């Protein structure tokens, strides 16, 4: 069992946890993910590693409570344990010191996977900036953490409560128009956000890395559920990614696949209590 040693509510939809998993923390690298399970009959939940501390043996995850399983996880408190915590999975992000200037673009809980990538680049001596977006101030995550090593932290909110009123793509486009030169853009967030970031960067041929989150079951390449089309070829996000060249991703196909089980997800969410009772053998 893997104990929750810290929990923090970030906003009305997301929370942050440190999980004691020393073997995972020892091997973790930026860009990788874990699969978490709550209870013996629980669903496998793939979650990107937001941070890791090999000395403390902890992994930081940021979770948006949008469905049955993530709400089960949200109900746990410090001192409770998750049943399974498998990882690190996926291909570590290839990060090198040969770049001069890299900017991250994070939407919502995308701040978590962007953070370790930019932090490692900063440790390598690369100049890094970040654009963080959210519908309103409460959804702008980890700005203070990024400020510890980023030269600039730009913020965009839909309602203009903080930072620029508009989208992260508006900020990125203005920076490019103002003459900023980027060797790479690392964009992680909702699929539509990543798609629109690529729309900005592609005309300038700026290398753009995205992290894809298709439907995933086993996380080891056996089920084939997480297939995505990249540069016209089928890839599995769990073993070939999750990071890919955003300029070659078929985002329309990815969005269509993500909508495949919306009705089933809605049903499970509506009947969560009864499903829990069935799983316990109460009914």
Short mmCIF file of C-alpha atoms in Angstrom, two decimals:
data_model
loop_
_atom_site.label_atom_id
_atom_site.label_comp_id
_atom_site.label_asym_id
_atom_site.label_seq_id
_atom_site.Cartn_x
_atom_site.Cartn_y
_atom_site.Cartn_z
CA UNK A 1 0.00 0.00 0.00
CA UNK A 2 1.17 3.51 -0.83
CA UNK A 3 0.50 6.14 1.81
CA UNK A 4 -0.72 9.67 1.16
CA UNK A 5 1.69 11.90 3.09
CA UNK A 6 0.38 15.29 1.92
CA UNK A 7 -2.84 16.53 0.38
CA UNK A 8 -3.77 20.03 -0.74
CA UNK A 9 -6.98 21.26 -2.37
CA UNK A 10 -5.99 23.51 -5.28
CA UNK A 11 -9.41 24.71 -6.43
CA UNK A 12 -13.00 23.50 -6.64
CA UNK A 13 -12.03 20.80 -9.15
CA UNK A 14 -8.44 19.75 -8.48
CA UNK A 15 -6.27 18.51 -5.64
CA UNK A 16 -2.62 17.67 -5.12
CA UNK A 17 -1.15 14.68 -3.29
CA UNK A 18 2.28 13.42 -2.30
CA UNK A 19 2.35 9.63 -2.33
CA UNK A 20 5.08 7.66 -0.57
CA UNK A 21 6.45 5.39 -3.30
CA UNK A 22 10.25 5.28 -2.86
CA UNK A 23 10.99 2.89 -5.73
CA UNK A 24 8.99 5.01 -8.16
CA UNK A 25 10.54 8.26 -6.88
CA UNK A 26 14.02 6.78 -7.29
CA UNK A 27 13.50 6.14 -11.02
CA UNK A 28 11.10 8.94 -12.03
CA UNK A 29 12.00 11.43 -14.74
CA UNK A 30 10.16 14.39 -16.33
CA UNK A 31 7.44 13.36 -18.77
CA UNK A 32 6.63 10.02 -17.16
CA UNK A 33 3.41 8.92 -15.52
CA UNK A 34 2.01 6.48 -12.98
CA UNK A 35 -1.13 4.35 -12.78
CA UNK A 36 -3.05 4.54 -9.52
CA UNK A 37 -5.78 2.23 -8.24
CA UNK A 38 -8.09 2.78 -5.25
CA UNK A 39 -9.42 -0.51 -3.87
CA UNK A 40 -9.07 -4.05 -5.17
CA UNK A 41 -11.86 -3.49 -7.71
CA UNK A 42 -10.81 0.05 -8.58
CA UNK A 43 -10.22 1.46 -12.04
CA UNK A 44 -6.67 2.08 -13.23
CA UNK A 45 -6.10 5.86 -13.29
CA UNK A 46 -3.16 7.17 -15.37
CA UNK A 47 -1.68 10.33 -13.86
CA UNK A 48 1.32 12.37 -14.94
CA UNK A 49 4.13 12.81 -12.43
CA UNK A 50 4.12 16.45 -11.34
CA UNK A 51 7.18 16.28 -9.12
CA UNK A 52 9.34 13.71 -7.38
CA UNK A 53 11.68 13.63 -4.40
CA UNK A 54 14.00 10.60 -4.29
CA UNK A 55 15.26 11.57 -0.82
CA UNK A 56 11.77 11.65 0.71
CA UNK A 57 10.58 8.84 -1.55
CA UNK A 58 7.53 10.78 -2.71
CA UNK A 59 5.74 11.41 -5.98
CA UNK A 60 3.51 14.45 -6.46
CA UNK A 61 0.33 14.03 -8.49
CA UNK A 62 -2.28 16.63 -9.42
CA UNK A 63 -5.75 15.26 -10.10
CA UNK A 64 -8.92 16.79 -11.49
CA UNK A 65 -11.94 15.17 -9.87
CA UNK A 66 -14.18 14.75 -12.90
CA UNK A 67 -15.28 11.12 -12.77
CA UNK A 68 -16.09 8.23 -10.48
CA UNK A 69 -12.52 7.00 -9.90
CA UNK A 70 -10.87 10.39 -9.46
CA UNK A 71 -13.56 11.29 -6.91
CA UNK A 72 -12.79 8.04 -5.07
CA UNK A 73 -9.18 9.12 -4.93
CA UNK A 74 -10.19 12.62 -3.83
CA UNK A 75 -12.06 11.15 -0.83
CA UNK A 76 -8.81 9.79 0.64
CA UNK A 77 -6.93 11.83 3.23
CA UNK A 78 -3.40 12.02 4.63
CA UNK A 79 -2.61 8.68 6.26
CA UNK A 80 -4.82 6.72 3.86
CA UNK A 81 -3.23 4.59 1.16
CA UNK A 82 -3.89 3.77 -2.47
CA UNK A 83 -3.93 0.09 -3.43
CA UNK A 84 -1.60 0.30 -6.43
CA UNK A 85 0.88 2.90 -7.57
CA UNK A 86 2.64 1.62 -10.68
CA UNK A 87 5.46 3.43 -12.44
CA UNK A 88 7.31 5.26 -13.65
CA UNK A 89 5.75 4.53 -17.05
CA UNK A 90 6.22 6.11 -20.45
CA UNK A 91 9.26 7.53 -22.20
CA UNK A 92 11.09 10.28 -20.28
CA UNK A 93 11.14 13.64 -22.05
CA UNK A 94 14.34 14.20 -24.02
CA UNK A 95 15.73 17.37 -22.43
CA UNK A 96 19.14 18.77 -23.38
CA UNK A 97 21.23 21.87 -22.73
CA UNK A 98 21.63 22.71 -26.43
CA UNK A 99 18.55 24.97 -26.43
CA UNK A 100 18.78 28.66 -25.57
CA UNK A 101 15.16 29.54 -24.84
CA UNK A 102 12.18 27.23 -24.15
CA UNK A 103 8.68 28.26 -23.15
CA UNK A 104 6.09 26.05 -21.49
CA UNK A 105 2.36 26.49 -22.10
CA UNK A 106 0.20 24.97 -19.37
CA UNK A 107 -3.57 24.77 -19.26
CA UNK A 108 -5.35 23.79 -16.03
CA UNK A 109 -3.69 20.78 -14.40
CA UNK A 110 -1.23 20.75 -17.31
CA UNK A 111 0.95 22.87 -15.02
CA UNK A 112 1.95 19.69 -13.20
CA UNK A 113 3.60 17.83 -16.12
CA UNK A 114 5.10 21.04 -17.56
CA UNK A 115 6.78 21.84 -14.23
CA UNK A 116 9.42 19.04 -14.03
CA UNK A 117 10.35 19.50 -17.68
CA UNK A 118 11.03 23.23 -17.36
CA UNK A 119 12.74 22.72 -14.00
CA UNK A 120 15.20 20.23 -15.48
CA UNK A 121 15.89 22.52 -18.44
CA UNK A 122 16.57 25.38 -16.03
CA UNK A 123 18.94 23.11 -14.08
CA UNK A 124 20.76 22.46 -17.37
CA UNK A 125 21.22 26.21 -17.88
CA UNK A 126 18.45 26.77 -20.44
CA UNK A 127 16.41 29.99 -20.23
CA UNK A 128 12.80 29.02 -19.55
CA UNK A 129 9.52 30.91 -19.42
CA UNK A 130 5.98 29.68 -18.87
CA UNK A 131 2.44 30.69 -19.81
CA UNK A 132 -0.23 29.38 -17.42
CA UNK A 133 -3.89 29.48 -18.34
CA UNK A 134 -7.17 28.93 -16.53
CA UNK A 135 -10.81 29.95 -16.69
CA UNK A 136 -10.29 32.15 -13.64
CA UNK A 137 -7.65 32.79 -10.96
CA UNK A 138 -8.31 29.63 -8.93
CA UNK A 139 -7.49 27.42 -11.93
CA UNK A 140 -4.05 28.98 -12.49
CA UNK A 141 -1.81 26.38 -10.85
CA UNK A 142 1.76 26.44 -9.55
CA UNK A 143 2.65 30.00 -10.63
CA UNK A 144 4.75 30.45 -7.48
CA UNK A 145 6.61 27.20 -8.10
CA UNK A 146 7.44 28.18 -11.69
CA UNK A 147 8.62 31.62 -10.53
CA UNK A 148 11.48 29.96 -8.65
CA UNK A 149 13.31 29.18 -11.90
CA UNK A 150 11.44 30.75 -14.84
CA UNK A 151 12.58 34.14 -16.13
CA UNK A 152 8.96 35.10 -16.85
CA UNK A 153 5.64 33.66 -15.67
CA UNK A 154 2.81 34.81 -17.93
CA UNK A 155 -0.79 34.21 -16.91
CA UNK A 156 -3.97 34.18 -19.00
CA UNK A 157 -7.51 33.84 -17.66
CA UNK A 158 -10.76 33.68 -19.59
CA UNK A 159 -12.37 36.34 -17.38
CA UNK A 160 -9.31 38.56 -16.98
CA UNK A 161 -9.30 38.11 -13.20
CA UNK A 162 -5.52 37.82 -13.28
CA UNK A 163 -2.98 38.27 -16.07
CA UNK A 164 -4.07 38.69 -19.68
CA UNK A 165 -7.76 38.36 -20.46
CA UNK A 166 -7.96 35.62 -23.06
CA UNK A 167 -6.18 32.39 -23.86
CA UNK A 168 -2.63 31.12 -23.52
CA UNK A 169 -2.40 31.20 -27.31
CA UNK A 170 -3.03 34.96 -27.28
CA UNK A 171 -0.04 35.44 -24.99
CA UNK A 172 2.15 33.11 -27.04
CA UNK A 173 1.23 34.81 -30.31
CA UNK A 174 2.00 38.25 -28.86
CA UNK A 175 5.40 37.10 -27.60
CA UNK A 176 6.25 35.76 -31.06
CA UNK A 177 4.95 38.95 -32.71
CA UNK A 178 7.11 41.00 -30.33
CA UNK A 179 10.19 39.17 -31.55
CA UNK A 180 10.77 36.51 -28.90
CA UNK A 181 12.73 33.57 -30.29
CA UNK A 182 11.89 30.12 -28.91
CA UNK A 183 13.85 26.97 -29.63
CA UNK A 184 10.93 24.87 -28.39
CA UNK A 185 7.44 25.13 -26.98
CA UNK A 186 6.25 22.54 -24.45
CA UNK A 187 2.44 22.57 -24.39
CA UNK A 188 0.39 20.44 -22.00
CA UNK A 189 -3.27 20.85 -21.15
CA UNK A 190 -6.67 20.15 -22.69
CA UNK A 191 -6.41 18.69 -26.18
CA UNK A 192 -8.10 21.69 -27.77
CA UNK A 193 -5.55 23.97 -26.10
CA UNK A 194 -2.61 21.92 -27.40
CA UNK A 195 -4.16 21.88 -30.87
CA UNK A 196 -4.46 25.67 -30.83
CA UNK A 197 -0.90 26.11 -29.57
CA UNK A 198 0.28 24.10 -32.58
CA UNK A 199 -1.80 26.37 -34.82
CA UNK A 200 0.30 29.26 -33.49
CA UNK A 201 3.72 27.59 -33.67
CA UNK A 202 3.39 25.62 -36.92
CA UNK A 203 3.61 28.63 -39.30
CA UNK A 204 6.94 29.53 -37.69
CA UNK A 205 8.13 25.90 -37.63
CA UNK A 206 8.82 26.12 -33.88
CA UNK A 207 9.35 22.61 -32.45
CA UNK A 208 6.37 21.92 -30.20
CA UNK A 209 6.13 19.07 -27.72
CA UNK A 210 2.72 17.94 -26.46
CA UNK A 211 1.71 15.32 -23.90
CA UNK A 212 -1.22 13.18 -25.03
CA UNK A 213 -3.80 11.67 -22.72
CA UNK A 214 -6.01 9.30 -24.73
CA UNK A 215 -8.09 6.52 -23.16
CA UNK A 216 -5.64 4.24 -21.40
CA UNK A 217 -6.11 0.91 -19.60
CA UNK A 218 -2.97 -1.10 -18.87
CA UNK A 219 -0.26 1.49 -19.54
CA UNK A 220 2.18 -1.06 -20.96
CA UNK A 221 1.20 -1.18 -24.64
CA UNK A 222 -0.86 -4.38 -24.53
CA UNK A 223 -4.45 -3.14 -24.74
CA UNK A 224 -4.03 -0.71 -27.64
CA UNK A 225 -6.63 1.70 -26.23
CA UNK A 226 -4.24 4.64 -26.12
CA UNK A 227 -3.43 4.62 -29.82
CA UNK A 228 -2.89 7.97 -31.48
CA UNK A 229 -1.90 8.98 -34.99
CA UNK A 230 1.39 10.85 -35.20
CA UNK A 231 2.95 11.72 -38.56
CA UNK A 232 0.48 9.34 -40.21
CA UNK A 233 1.56 6.38 -38.08
CA UNK A 234 -0.21 4.64 -35.20
CA UNK A 235 1.54 5.13 -31.86
CA UNK A 236 0.67 4.06 -28.32
CA UNK A 237 0.79 6.96 -25.88
CA UNK A 238 1.78 4.72 -22.97
CA UNK A 239 4.94 3.23 -24.48
CA UNK A 240 5.79 5.58 -27.37
CA UNK A 241 4.90 8.73 -25.42
CA UNK A 242 3.19 10.41 -23.73
CA UNK A 243 5.24 13.22 -25.33
CA UNK A 244 5.01 13.64 -29.10
CA UNK A 245 5.86 16.15 -31.80
CA UNK A 246 2.76 18.31 -31.73
CA UNK A 247 3.25 19.48 -35.31
CA UNK A 248 2.47 15.94 -36.52
CA UNK A 249 -0.36 14.87 -34.17
CA UNK A 250 -3.85 14.17 -35.51
CA UNK A 251 -5.71 16.16 -32.85
CA UNK A 252 -9.14 15.77 -34.47
CA UNK A 253 -8.92 11.98 -34.24
CA UNK A 254 -7.71 12.22 -30.64
CA UNK A 255 -10.63 14.43 -29.63
CA UNK A 256 -13.11 12.09 -31.31
CA UNK A 257 -11.68 9.09 -29.45
CA UNK A 258 -11.87 10.92 -26.13
CA UNK A 259 -15.61 11.45 -26.64
CA UNK A 260 -16.34 7.76 -27.32
CA UNK A 261 -17.48 6.86 -23.80
CA UNK A 262 -19.04 10.12 -22.63
CA UNK A 263 -22.47 8.55 -22.11
CA UNK A 264 -21.05 5.69 -20.07
CA UNK A 265 -18.93 8.09 -18.00
CA UNK A 266 -21.98 10.25 -17.31
CA UNK A 267 -24.01 7.20 -16.24
CA UNK A 268 -21.32 6.01 -13.83
CA UNK A 269 -21.01 9.48 -12.33
CA UNK A 270 -24.77 9.75 -11.81
CA UNK A 271 -25.06 6.31 -10.20
CA UNK A 272 -21.81 6.30 -8.24
CA UNK A 273 -23.35 5.30 -4.89
CA UNK A 274 -25.19 2.30 -6.32
CA UNK A 275 -22.13 1.16 -8.25
CA UNK A 276 -20.04 1.34 -5.06
CA UNK A 277 -22.61 -0.79 -3.25
CA UNK A 278 -22.59 -3.35 -6.07
CA UNK A 279 -18.81 -3.50 -5.92
CA UNK A 280 -19.02 -4.13 -2.18
CA UNK A 281 -21.68 -6.81 -2.66
CA UNK A 282 -24.29 -4.79 -0.76
CA UNK A 283 -26.90 -5.14 -3.54
#
